[in-house]
Coordinates of C-alpha atoms in Angstrom, one line a residue:
Chain B
M167 CA 76.0 -96.4 -33.3
N168 CA 79.2 -97.3 -33.0
M169 CA 81.3 -96.2 -29.6
H170 CA 84.3 -96.2 -30.6
S171 CA 83.9 -93.6 -32.7
R172 CA 81.7 -92.0 -31.0
P173 CA 82.7 -88.3 -31.2
A174 CA 84.1 -86.6 -28.3
D175 CA 81.1 -85.0 -25.9
P176 CA 82.3 -81.3 -24.4
K177 CA 80.5 -81.7 -21.9
K178 CA 82.4 -85.1 -20.2
L179 CA 86.3 -83.4 -21.1
I180 CA 87.9 -83.2 -18.5
K181 CA 90.1 -79.3 -18.5
G182 CA 93.9 -79.4 -18.3
A183 CA 96.6 -77.4 -17.8
T184 CA 97.1 -78.3 -22.2
G185 CA 93.1 -78.5 -23.4
D186 CA 91.3 -81.0 -22.6
W187 CA 91.5 -84.3 -22.3
E188 CA 89.0 -87.3 -22.2
V189 CA 88.9 -90.1 -20.4
V190 CA 88.3 -93.1 -21.1
I191 CA 86.8 -96.4 -19.2
G192 CA 86.1 -99.5 -19.6
M193 CA 84.6 -102.7 -16.5
E194 CA 85.1 -106.1 -15.4
I195 CA 82.2 -107.2 -13.0
H196 CA 82.5 -109.9 -11.4
A197 CA 78.4 -111.4 -10.1
Q198 CA 78.1 -113.9 -8.2
V199 CA 75.9 -116.9 -8.6
T200 CA 73.0 -117.0 -7.2
S201 CA 73.5 -120.0 -7.4
N202 CA 72.4 -122.7 -3.8
S203 CA 76.1 -124.5 -3.8
K204 CA 78.8 -124.1 -5.1
L205 CA 79.8 -123.4 -9.0
F206 CA 82.3 -127.2 -9.0
S207 CA 81.5 -128.8 -4.9
G208 CA 78.1 -129.1 -3.0
S209 CA 79.1 -126.8 0.3
S210 CA 77.3 -123.6 0.4
T211 CA 76.9 -120.4 -0.5
E212 CA 74.7 -118.8 3.2
F213 CA 77.0 -115.6 2.3
G214 CA 78.3 -115.3 6.4
G215 CA 78.5 -118.5 8.3
E216 CA 81.7 -119.8 10.8
P217 CA 84.9 -119.8 9.1
N218 CA 86.0 -122.4 7.2
S219 CA 82.3 -123.2 8.1
H220 CA 81.2 -124.0 4.4
V221 CA 83.6 -125.8 3.3
S222 CA 84.0 -129.1 1.8
L223 CA 87.0 -131.0 0.5
V224 CA 87.4 -129.8 -2.9
D225 CA 86.8 -125.9 -1.9
A226 CA 90.6 -126.1 0.4
A227 CA 91.4 -128.5 -3.2
M228 CA 92.9 -131.6 -0.9
P229 CA 94.4 -134.1 -3.0
G230 CA 92.4 -136.1 -5.5
M231 CA 89.1 -133.8 -4.8
L232 CA 87.2 -133.8 -8.4
P233 CA 84.6 -130.5 -10.3
V234 CA 81.5 -131.6 -10.5
I235 CA 80.5 -128.5 -12.0
N236 CA 76.2 -126.7 -11.2
A237 CA 73.9 -127.6 -13.2
E238 CA 71.7 -123.9 -11.9
C239 CA 75.0 -122.0 -11.8
V240 CA 76.2 -123.0 -16.3
K241 CA 72.2 -121.7 -16.3
Q242 CA 72.2 -118.2 -14.9
A243 CA 74.8 -118.0 -16.7
V244 CA 73.0 -118.5 -19.6
R245 CA 69.8 -116.0 -18.7
T246 CA 72.1 -113.1 -17.5
G247 CA 73.8 -112.8 -21.3
L248 CA 70.3 -113.2 -22.6
G249 CA 69.0 -110.6 -20.4
L250 CA 72.4 -109.0 -21.9
K251 CA 71.6 -109.9 -26.2
A252 CA 74.1 -111.6 -26.2
Q253 CA 75.2 -114.7 -28.3
I254 CA 75.1 -117.5 -26.0
N255 CA 78.3 -120.5 -26.8
N256 CA 77.0 -123.8 -27.0
R257 CA 80.3 -125.2 -26.5
S258 CA 83.1 -123.4 -23.5
V259 CA 86.2 -123.9 -22.3
F260 CA 87.2 -124.2 -18.1
D261 CA 91.2 -123.4 -17.7
R262 CA 94.2 -123.1 -15.0
K263 CA 94.3 -119.6 -14.4
N264 CA 97.8 -120.7 -12.6
Y265 CA 98.7 -117.8 -9.4
F266 CA 100.1 -118.2 -5.7
Y267 CA 97.9 -116.3 -3.0
P268 CA 96.5 -118.4 0.5
D269 CA 92.9 -118.3 -0.5
L270 CA 93.5 -119.8 -3.0
P271 CA 93.9 -123.1 -1.8
Q272 CA 93.9 -124.6 -5.4
G273 CA 97.3 -122.7 -7.2
Y274 CA 94.9 -121.6 -9.3
Q275 CA 91.5 -120.7 -10.1
I276 CA 89.0 -122.3 -12.7
S277 CA 87.5 -119.4 -15.2
Q278 CA 86.9 -119.7 -18.6
Y279 CA 89.6 -117.8 -20.8
K280 CA 89.4 -118.6 -24.5
S281 CA 85.9 -119.7 -24.8
P282 CA 83.3 -118.0 -22.6
I283 CA 79.6 -119.2 -22.0
V284 CA 78.4 -115.9 -23.5
G285 CA 79.8 -114.1 -25.9
E286 CA 79.4 -109.8 -27.0
G287 CA 75.9 -108.4 -25.7
V288 CA 75.1 -104.6 -24.9
V289 CA 73.4 -103.2 -22.2
L290 CA 71.1 -99.7 -22.9
V291 CA 72.2 -97.4 -20.7
D292 CA 70.6 -94.0 -19.9
T293 CA 72.7 -90.8 -18.2
A294 CA 71.1 -87.3 -17.6
D295 CA 72.4 -86.5 -21.8
G296 CA 70.5 -89.0 -23.4
Q297 CA 70.9 -92.8 -23.8
I298 CA 73.9 -94.8 -24.8
E299 CA 74.8 -98.3 -25.9
V300 CA 78.0 -100.3 -23.5
G301 CA 78.9 -102.8 -25.4
I302 CA 79.8 -106.6 -23.3
E303 CA 83.1 -108.0 -24.9
R304 CA 81.7 -111.3 -22.9
L305 CA 81.0 -113.4 -20.4
H306 CA 83.4 -116.1 -18.5
L307 CA 82.0 -118.6 -15.1
E308 CA 85.2 -118.7 -13.1
Q309 CA 85.5 -119.2 -9.7
D310 CA 85.4 -117.2 -6.2
A311 CA 88.4 -117.2 -4.0
G312 CA 88.8 -117.7 0.4
K313 CA 88.7 -114.6 2.1
S314 CA 92.2 -113.4 3.6
I315 CA 92.1 -110.7 6.9
H316 CA 95.2 -109.6 7.5
D317 CA 94.0 -106.8 10.9
Q318 CA 93.2 -109.7 13.2
H319 CA 97.2 -110.2 14.4
P320 CA 100.3 -108.9 14.0
T321 CA 102.7 -111.1 12.5
L322 CA 99.6 -113.9 10.7
S323 CA 97.2 -113.9 7.8
L324 CA 93.9 -115.5 8.6
V325 CA 92.0 -117.3 6.1
D326 CA 88.9 -118.4 5.2
L327 CA 87.3 -120.3 2.4
N328 CA 83.7 -120.5 3.0
R329 CA 83.8 -118.2 -0.6
S330 CA 86.3 -120.0 -1.6
G331 CA 84.8 -121.7 -5.1
V332 CA 81.6 -119.9 -5.3
A333 CA 81.0 -118.6 -8.6
L334 CA 81.2 -115.4 -10.4
M335 CA 80.1 -113.9 -13.6
E336 CA 82.5 -112.1 -15.1
I337 CA 80.5 -109.6 -16.6
V338 CA 84.0 -107.5 -19.4
S339 CA 82.0 -104.4 -20.7
K340 CA 84.7 -103.1 -24.5
P341 CA 85.4 -99.1 -23.1
D342 CA 82.8 -98.0 -24.2
L343 CA 82.2 -95.8 -21.4
R344 CA 83.5 -92.3 -21.1
S345 CA 83.1 -90.3 -17.6
S346 CA 82.5 -90.8 -14.1
E347 CA 78.6 -90.4 -14.5
E348 CA 78.4 -93.4 -17.4
A349 CA 80.2 -95.5 -15.3
K350 CA 77.6 -94.7 -12.3
A351 CA 74.9 -95.6 -14.8
Y352 CA 76.0 -98.7 -16.1
V353 CA 76.8 -100.2 -12.9
T354 CA 73.1 -99.3 -11.3
K355 CA 71.8 -100.9 -15.0
L356 CA 73.8 -104.0 -14.9
R357 CA 72.8 -104.6 -11.2
T358 CA 69.1 -103.9 -11.8
I359 CA 69.3 -106.1 -14.5
L360 CA 71.1 -109.1 -12.4
R361 CA 68.1 -108.0 -10.2
Y362 CA 65.2 -108.5 -12.1
L363 CA 66.9 -111.7 -13.8
G364 CA 68.0 -113.6 -10.0
T365 CA 70.9 -114.4 -11.4
C366 CA 72.4 -112.0 -8.6
D367 CA 71.5 -109.9 -5.5
G368 CA 74.1 -107.4 -6.2
D369 CA 74.5 -106.4 -2.6
M370 CA 77.6 -104.9 -2.9
E371 CA 78.4 -104.7 0.7
K372 CA 78.3 -108.2 1.1
G373 CA 81.1 -108.5 -2.6
S374 CA 78.0 -110.3 -4.9
L375 CA 79.4 -107.1 -6.9
R376 CA 82.3 -105.8 -7.5
A377 CA 84.6 -103.7 -9.7
D378 CA 87.5 -104.0 -11.6
V379 CA 87.8 -100.3 -13.8
N380 CA 90.1 -99.9 -16.5
V381 CA 90.6 -95.2 -17.0
S382 CA 93.0 -93.9 -19.5
V383 CA 93.2 -90.3 -20.8
R384 CA 92.9 -88.7 -24.3
K385 CA 92.5 -85.7 -26.1
P386 CA 89.4 -85.6 -28.0
G387 CA 90.0 -87.5 -31.1
D388 CA 93.4 -89.3 -30.7
D389 CA 94.1 -93.1 -30.1
F390 CA 93.8 -94.7 -26.9
G391 CA 95.8 -94.0 -23.9
T392 CA 97.7 -96.8 -21.6
R393 CA 95.3 -97.9 -19.1
C394 CA 95.5 -98.6 -15.7
E395 CA 93.0 -101.5 -14.3
I396 CA 91.9 -100.6 -11.0
K397 CA 90.8 -103.4 -9.2
N398 CA 87.9 -104.5 -6.5
V399 CA 85.9 -101.4 -6.0
N400 CA 82.6 -102.7 -3.8
S401 CA 80.4 -99.3 -4.4
I402 CA 78.7 -97.2 -6.7
R403 CA 79.9 -94.1 -4.9
F404 CA 83.4 -96.0 -5.1
I405 CA 83.7 -96.0 -8.8
G406 CA 83.7 -93.2 -10.0
Q407 CA 85.7 -91.0 -6.9
A408 CA 88.3 -93.8 -8.1
I409 CA 87.3 -92.6 -12.2
E410 CA 87.8 -88.9 -11.6
T411 CA 90.9 -89.6 -9.5
E412 CA 92.5 -91.9 -12.0
A413 CA 92.0 -89.6 -14.3
R414 CA 93.3 -86.8 -12.4
R415 CA 96.4 -88.9 -11.9
Q416 CA 97.2 -89.4 -15.0
I417 CA 96.1 -86.0 -16.4
G418 CA 99.0 -84.8 -14.8
I419 CA 101.4 -86.7 -15.2
L420 CA 100.6 -86.1 -19.1
E421 CA 100.6 -82.8 -19.3
D422 CA 104.1 -83.0 -16.5
G423 CA 105.6 -84.8 -20.2
G424 CA 105.6 -87.7 -18.5
R425 CA 104.4 -91.7 -19.4
I426 CA 101.3 -94.2 -18.5
D427 CA 102.7 -97.3 -17.0
Q428 CA 100.0 -100.0 -17.3
E429 CA 99.4 -101.6 -13.7
T430 CA 96.9 -102.6 -12.0
R431 CA 96.0 -100.5 -9.0
L432 CA 93.6 -99.8 -6.0
F433 CA 91.7 -97.2 -4.5
D434 CA 92.4 -95.3 -0.9
P435 CA 88.6 -93.9 0.0
N436 CA 89.7 -93.1 2.8
R437 CA 92.9 -91.1 1.6
G438 CA 90.6 -90.5 -2.6
E439 CA 93.8 -91.6 -3.9
T440 CA 94.6 -94.5 -6.1
R441 CA 98.1 -96.5 -5.8
S442 CA 100.4 -98.9 -7.7
M443 CA 99.2 -103.1 -6.2
R444 CA 102.4 -104.3 -7.7
S445 CA 105.9 -103.8 -8.4
K446 CA 106.8 -106.8 -10.4
E447 CA 104.7 -107.6 -13.9
E448 CA 105.8 -110.7 -14.1
A449 CA 102.3 -111.9 -10.6
H450 CA 100.8 -111.5 -14.0
D451 CA 102.1 -114.4 -15.9
Y452 CA 98.8 -116.7 -15.1
R453 CA 99.8 -119.0 -17.3
Y454 CA 95.8 -120.9 -18.6
F455 CA 95.9 -123.9 -20.1
P456 CA 92.7 -126.3 -20.4
D457 CA 91.4 -127.5 -17.0
P458 CA 92.5 -131.6 -17.8
D459 CA 90.2 -131.8 -14.4
L460 CA 87.2 -130.5 -17.0
L461 CA 85.6 -131.2 -19.9
P462 CA 84.0 -128.9 -23.2
L463 CA 80.5 -127.3 -21.5
E464 CA 78.3 -128.1 -24.0
F465 CA 74.4 -127.4 -24.7
D466 CA 72.2 -127.1 -27.1
D467 CA 69.0 -125.1 -28.3
A468 CA 66.9 -126.6 -26.8
F469 CA 68.6 -125.6 -24.2
V470 CA 68.6 -122.0 -24.7
A471 CA 65.5 -122.0 -26.2
E472 CA 63.8 -123.3 -22.6
L473 CA 65.6 -120.2 -20.8
K474 CA 65.0 -117.6 -23.3
A475 CA 60.8 -118.6 -22.5
H476 CA 61.3 -118.3 -19.1
L477 CA 63.7 -115.0 -18.3
P478 CA 61.0 -112.4 -17.0
E479 CA 59.9 -109.4 -18.1
L480 CA 63.0 -107.3 -18.0
P481 CA 63.8 -103.0 -17.0
D482 CA 64.2 -102.4 -20.6
E483 CA 60.4 -104.0 -21.8
K484 CA 59.0 -103.1 -17.9
K485 CA 59.4 -99.2 -18.6
A486 CA 58.4 -98.9 -22.7
R487 CA 55.7 -101.0 -21.0
F488 CA 54.9 -99.0 -18.5
V489 CA 55.4 -95.4 -21.1
A490 CA 53.0 -97.2 -23.3
D491 CA 49.9 -99.2 -21.2
Y492 CA 50.0 -96.2 -17.9
G493 CA 50.8 -93.2 -20.3
L494 CA 54.0 -92.0 -17.4
S495 CA 56.6 -89.8 -18.4
A496 CA 60.6 -91.9 -19.4
Y497 CA 61.8 -90.3 -16.5
D498 CA 58.8 -92.0 -13.7
A499 CA 58.9 -94.9 -15.8
D500 CA 62.4 -95.1 -14.9
V501 CA 61.8 -94.6 -11.9
L502 CA 59.2 -97.7 -10.5
V503 CA 61.6 -100.2 -13.1
A504 CA 65.0 -99.3 -11.4
E505 CA 64.0 -102.4 -8.7
K506 CA 61.5 -105.2 -9.9
E507 CA 59.8 -104.5 -6.5
T508 CA 59.1 -101.1 -6.5
A509 CA 57.9 -101.8 -9.7
A510 CA 55.3 -104.3 -8.8
Y511 CA 54.0 -102.5 -6.4
Y512 CA 53.7 -99.4 -8.3
E513 CA 51.4 -102.1 -9.9
E514 CA 49.4 -103.0 -7.4
V515 CA 48.6 -99.6 -6.7
A516 CA 47.5 -99.0 -10.0
K517 CA 45.8 -102.1 -10.9
G518 CA 42.2 -100.4 -11.7
R519 CA 43.4 -96.4 -10.3
D520 CA 44.1 -93.3 -12.9
A521 CA 48.1 -94.6 -13.1
K522 CA 48.7 -90.8 -13.2
A523 CA 47.6 -90.1 -10.7
A524 CA 49.4 -93.8 -8.6
A525 CA 52.5 -92.9 -9.6
N526 CA 52.7 -89.6 -8.8
F527 CA 51.8 -90.7 -5.2
V528 CA 54.3 -93.1 -5.0
I529 CA 56.4 -91.2 -6.7
N530 CA 56.3 -87.8 -5.1
E531 CA 55.0 -89.2 -1.4
L532 CA 55.8 -92.7 -0.6
F533 CA 59.7 -93.0 -1.7
G534 CA 60.7 -89.7 -0.4
R535 CA 59.0 -90.9 2.7
L536 CA 60.8 -94.1 3.3
N537 CA 64.4 -92.0 1.9
K538 CA 63.5 -89.9 4.7
E539 CA 63.8 -93.2 7.0
G540 CA 66.4 -95.1 4.6
K541 CA 64.3 -97.5 4.1
D542 CA 62.7 -99.2 1.0
I543 CA 60.2 -100.5 -0.5
G544 CA 60.9 -104.1 1.1
S545 CA 60.1 -102.2 4.1
S546 CA 57.9 -99.9 3.5
P547 CA 54.9 -99.4 6.6
V548 CA 52.5 -98.9 4.0
S549 CA 51.2 -101.1 1.8
A550 CA 50.2 -101.0 -1.6
A551 CA 46.2 -101.7 -0.8
Q552 CA 47.0 -99.1 1.4
I553 CA 48.2 -96.2 -1.4
G554 CA 45.6 -97.2 -3.1
A555 CA 43.0 -96.1 -0.6
I556 CA 44.5 -93.0 -0.2
V557 CA 44.3 -92.3 -3.5
D558 CA 40.1 -93.9 -4.5
L559 CA 39.4 -90.9 -1.9
I560 CA 41.3 -88.6 -3.7
A561 CA 39.5 -89.5 -7.1
D562 CA 36.8 -89.8 -5.8
G563 CA 36.6 -85.9 -3.9
T564 CA 36.5 -87.6 0.0
I565 CA 39.6 -86.0 1.0
S566 CA 42.0 -82.8 -1.4
G567 CA 45.3 -83.8 -2.0
K568 CA 46.4 -81.6 0.1
I569 CA 44.4 -83.6 3.1
A570 CA 45.6 -86.5 1.2
K571 CA 48.7 -85.4 2.6
D572 CA 48.9 -85.8 6.6
L573 CA 46.1 -89.0 5.8
F574 CA 49.6 -90.8 4.3
E575 CA 51.1 -89.9 7.7
I576 CA 49.2 -90.9 9.1
V577 CA 49.4 -94.5 8.0
F578 CA 53.0 -93.9 7.8
T579 CA 54.2 -93.8 11.5
E580 CA 50.7 -95.5 12.9
G581 CA 49.0 -97.7 10.6
G582 CA 45.8 -98.5 9.7
D583 CA 42.9 -98.5 7.0
P584 CA 42.4 -94.7 5.2
R585 CA 38.7 -95.2 4.7
V586 CA 38.3 -95.3 8.8
L587 CA 41.2 -93.6 9.4
V588 CA 39.0 -90.2 7.1
E589 CA 35.6 -91.0 9.5
E590 CA 36.6 -91.0 13.2
R591 CA 39.0 -88.2 12.4
G592 CA 37.3 -85.8 10.5
M593 CA 39.5 -85.4 7.4
R594 CA 36.5 -85.9 4.5
Q595 CA 36.7 -82.5 3.0
V596 CA 34.0 -79.6 3.0
T597 CA 32.4 -79.8 0.0
D598 CA 29.5 -78.2 0.6
T599 CA 29.2 -74.7 -0.8
G600 CA 26.6 -72.6 2.6
A601 CA 29.5 -74.6 5.1
I602 CA 32.7 -72.7 2.7
E603 CA 30.6 -69.8 1.4
A604 CA 29.8 -68.7 5.2
A605 CA 34.0 -68.4 6.0
V606 CA 34.1 -67.9 2.3
D607 CA 31.6 -64.5 3.4
A608 CA 33.0 -64.2 5.8
I609 CA 37.0 -63.8 5.1
I610 CA 35.5 -61.0 3.0
A611 CA 33.3 -58.0 4.7
A612 CA 36.6 -58.6 7.3
N613 CA 38.7 -57.1 4.5
P614 CA 37.1 -54.6 2.6
D615 CA 40.8 -52.8 1.9
K616 CA 42.4 -56.5 0.4
V617 CA 38.8 -57.0 -1.5
A618 CA 40.5 -53.5 -3.1
Q619 CA 43.8 -55.0 -4.1
V620 CA 42.7 -57.8 -6.2
Q621 CA 39.6 -57.2 -7.9
A622 CA 43.7 -54.2 -9.3
K623 CA 45.6 -57.5 -8.7
P624 CA 44.1 -60.7 -9.5
T625 CA 47.2 -63.0 -7.8
M626 CA 46.1 -61.7 -5.1
L627 CA 43.4 -64.4 -4.7
G628 CA 45.6 -67.1 -3.4
W629 CA 45.7 -65.2 0.5
F630 CA 42.4 -65.4 0.3
V631 CA 42.4 -68.7 -0.6
G632 CA 44.8 -69.2 2.1
Q633 CA 42.6 -67.6 5.0
V634 CA 39.2 -69.8 3.3
M635 CA 41.3 -72.6 4.4
K636 CA 42.8 -72.0 7.3
Q637 CA 39.0 -70.5 8.7
T638 CA 37.9 -74.7 7.1
G639 CA 40.3 -76.3 9.0
G640 CA 42.7 -77.2 5.7
K641 CA 39.4 -79.1 4.7
A642 CA 37.4 -76.7 2.7
N643 CA 37.9 -78.8 -1.3
P644 CA 40.9 -75.9 -2.4
Q645 CA 38.7 -76.2 -6.8
A646 CA 34.9 -75.0 -4.4
V647 CA 37.1 -72.6 -2.7
N648 CA 38.3 -70.9 -5.9
D649 CA 35.0 -71.1 -7.8
L650 CA 33.2 -69.1 -4.3
L651 CA 36.1 -66.3 -3.9
K652 CA 36.2 -65.5 -7.8
G653 CA 32.5 -64.8 -8.6
K654 CA 32.2 -62.9 -5.4
L655 CA 35.0 -61.1 -5.7
G656 CA 34.0 -60.5 -9.9
I657 CA 37.4 -61.2 -11.3
Chain E
M160 CA 111.8 -124.9 -29.3
S161 CA 114.2 -124.7 -26.1
V162 CA 115.1 -122.0 -23.0
D163 CA 117.6 -120.2 -21.4
Q164 CA 118.4 -121.0 -18.1
A165 CA 116.6 -117.0 -17.0
T166 CA 113.3 -118.8 -18.0
V167 CA 114.5 -122.7 -16.3
R168 CA 114.5 -119.2 -13.0
R169 CA 111.8 -117.9 -13.3
V170 CA 109.8 -120.5 -14.2
A171 CA 111.3 -122.1 -10.9
H172 CA 109.6 -118.5 -9.8
L173 CA 106.5 -118.5 -10.7
A174 CA 105.7 -121.9 -10.0
R175 CA 107.4 -121.5 -6.4
I176 CA 109.5 -124.2 -6.1
A177 CA 113.2 -123.8 -4.7
V178 CA 115.3 -124.6 -7.3
T179 CA 119.6 -124.0 -7.0
E180 CA 122.1 -122.1 -9.3
D181 CA 123.5 -125.3 -9.6
E182 CA 120.8 -127.7 -10.2
V183 CA 119.6 -124.8 -13.3
A184 CA 121.9 -126.3 -16.6
H185 CA 120.7 -130.5 -14.9
L186 CA 117.2 -128.9 -14.9
Q187 CA 116.7 -127.4 -18.1
G188 CA 118.7 -129.9 -20.0
E189 CA 115.7 -132.3 -18.4
L190 CA 112.9 -129.3 -19.7
N191 CA 114.3 -129.2 -23.7
A192 CA 114.5 -132.6 -23.4
I193 CA 111.1 -133.1 -22.7
L194 CA 110.3 -130.5 -24.7
A195 CA 112.0 -131.7 -28.1
F196 CA 110.7 -135.4 -27.2
V197 CA 106.9 -133.3 -27.4
E198 CA 107.7 -131.5 -30.6
Q199 CA 108.1 -134.7 -32.2
L200 CA 103.8 -134.5 -32.3
G201 CA 104.3 -131.6 -34.3
E202 CA 105.3 -133.5 -36.7
V203 CA 102.0 -135.6 -37.1
D204 CA 99.1 -134.5 -39.9
T205 CA 96.2 -133.1 -37.8
D206 CA 94.7 -131.0 -40.1
G207 CA 91.2 -130.7 -39.6
V208 CA 90.8 -133.4 -37.0
E209 CA 89.2 -132.1 -33.5
P210 CA 91.3 -131.7 -30.8
M211 CA 90.9 -134.8 -28.8
T212 CA 88.9 -134.1 -24.8
S213 CA 87.8 -137.5 -23.1
V214 CA 88.9 -140.7 -24.8
I215 CA 85.2 -142.0 -23.7
P216 CA 82.8 -140.0 -25.8
M217 CA 81.0 -138.4 -23.3
T218 CA 80.0 -134.4 -21.8
L219 CA 81.1 -132.6 -19.2
P220 CA 78.4 -134.0 -17.0
L221 CA 76.0 -131.7 -14.4
R222 CA 75.5 -131.7 -11.1
A223 CA 72.0 -131.0 -9.2
D224 CA 71.8 -127.0 -6.8
V225 CA 72.1 -128.7 -3.8
V226 CA 73.6 -127.6 -0.4
S227 CA 75.2 -131.8 0.2
D228 CA 78.4 -131.4 1.2
G229 CA 80.8 -128.9 4.5
F230 CA 80.5 -128.5 7.4
Y231 CA 83.1 -129.7 8.4
P232 CA 85.4 -127.4 9.4
E233 CA 87.8 -129.4 11.9
R234 CA 88.0 -131.2 8.5
V235 CA 89.1 -128.8 6.6
L236 CA 91.7 -128.0 9.3
A237 CA 93.1 -131.3 10.1
N238 CA 96.0 -130.8 8.4
A239 CA 96.2 -127.2 8.6
P240 CA 100.4 -126.6 9.9
A241 CA 97.7 -123.5 12.0
A242 CA 95.0 -122.3 12.2
E243 CA 93.4 -119.3 14.6
D244 CA 89.5 -119.6 15.7
G245 CA 88.8 -121.7 12.8
F246 CA 90.8 -120.0 10.0
F247 CA 94.2 -120.8 8.8
A248 CA 96.5 -118.8 9.6
V249 CA 99.9 -118.2 7.2
P250 CA 102.7 -115.4 7.8
K251 CA 101.3 -112.0 7.0
V252 CA 100.8 -111.3 3.5
V253 CA 100.1 -108.1 2.4
E254 CA 100.4 -106.6 -1.3

C-alpha cells in the first residue's frame, strides 16, 4: 500500500474549531551502534566512566589525528539495513557536517549525506486498528557528539567527550505516520527489531535511542503542511505527548489565520509545551562536503550475504512461527515476541508441553506479577523450568488452575521446586470422589431452601460449587464437584 | 561564480573567523580570484570520468572493534584553557 495516498482515517483525526485535521509524522531515530570501540577511534564506548576517560586524541580532534573506521560498526549498520528489509548500498560516502558547538571538538560531525550505507526499506507496525507499513527513507552512519552539562556551574558549561565519536545509526522514516499512537508503535517496533538484531541496546534512559519527530498538520486530502522538527525526544511516552502538543499548537495557529514557520523545536515535558530552539535559520547551513580523510566505504555482495546468513530470527518471523507452530493468537504471539528474552523464556516453558496453556500461564500469571513488581523477564524470580513444572502439575491433574495460582505465588515469593511444594504443603487437589461426595452431601443436606432454588434456577449452581470448595479448602477438583452436584441435584 | 560582500561576512561568521569591516573588500577580491582559478577546471571535459578519491588505488581500510585507546583524561585536557573536575569548562552555552 502506498502510504502517501493512504486515505485519512476518521478515527485518527483531531477535532478543531474549523473541522477535522490530520497529523502527518516522520521520524529520525538516532540509534547508538552496539560496539566495543568508537566509529573512527579505538576508545571505549562504555556508558558512564570518569569524564573524558573514554576519549582518544582522535575523539578530542587534536591536530593531525586521522579517523580509521570500525569494521564492526559497518557490519552493524548492514545488519540493521537487512532487518529493515532495506536496500544495502555497496558504496557509501562520509561527509563533514559543519557546525560549532563546545561538545563537537572537530567543528564538524562525520556523517553520510548524499550516499548513505542503507537506502529504502520498510517496517511493519501493528496498531489497535490493524497493521500499517512504515517506509524507511534511509539509514546512515555518523558520529555522536559529546555531552554538555549546563546546570553544574553558574557561569560555565562543562563538557564531557566520552560519547564523542560513538557510532550512531540515523534511521529516517518516510512521513507515513498519522497519529501519536502510530508513532509510538513505530518506535517500539523499531526498538524491538534493533534489540533482536543486537545492533543497538535500545536503552532510552541512557540515550541509546533518541528521536527527532517531524510533525505537520493538514485538512484530510490536502497536500502536506509545513513541518516542525521536535529534537531529541528521549522516551516513547514523551514522543506521544510531544506530537499531541505540537499538532494542537499548529492547529491553533492555522485556525487563527496564522502560518507555520518551519523550525526546530524542543519538547518540555514538565510544562507540556514545545518551544522554538533556534532563532537564526542560518545555524542550519551545514556546508556538507566529502570528508577528505576518508575514502568511500565499499564492500562486495559476499560481505552482505555472509551477514544475512547469520541474522537472527526477527520479531515478525518469530510471531508467524508462534502462530503457526504453537497455535497462539496473533495478540498473544505479539506479547511474547516483544522482547527476544521473553520469547526464549516462553519457548523453554512450551517445550514438550501444551503450548497454549504455557502461553496463558506465562502471559497472565508471570507477566502480570512481574509488572506488579516492576521487574522484567531477566530479573524474574521464577525460572522457565519452575513455570513448566506448574503447567505440568495442572496438566496431569495434580492441582487445579486455582491452586496453581496459589502455588505460583509461593514459588514467586519464596522459591522452591513446585512438585516438592505441592507435597509439603498438601496442595494436591482432591479428586477422590468419596471425599468430595461427602462434602457435596453435607452441603445439600444443610441447605434445603437453596436446593429448591437451584432446581428452579440452575445458574445458582455456582453457589453450591463455592460452598463445596470452601469445605474442601479449595482443593477439590472443580470438574468433579460440578459433575457430582449436577447429578445429585438433578440438573 | 563570484561572491558579494554580504556572502564574505556570512562565510566568515559560519567559520567563526572575526573579520573587520575594512578587510571585507580585500577578502572578497581574494575569494573571487580563488573561485575564478578553480573555475578553470570546468573547461576540462570530464564526461564519463569517475571522480578520483585517492591518488593510490586502495579502498577504505577497516580496523577491528577493539578498545585500544583512551583512558588518559589528563592528556585530553592538557591544552584546555579551563577545566573543572575532569570536564572541559567553557563559557555557558544554553540554546
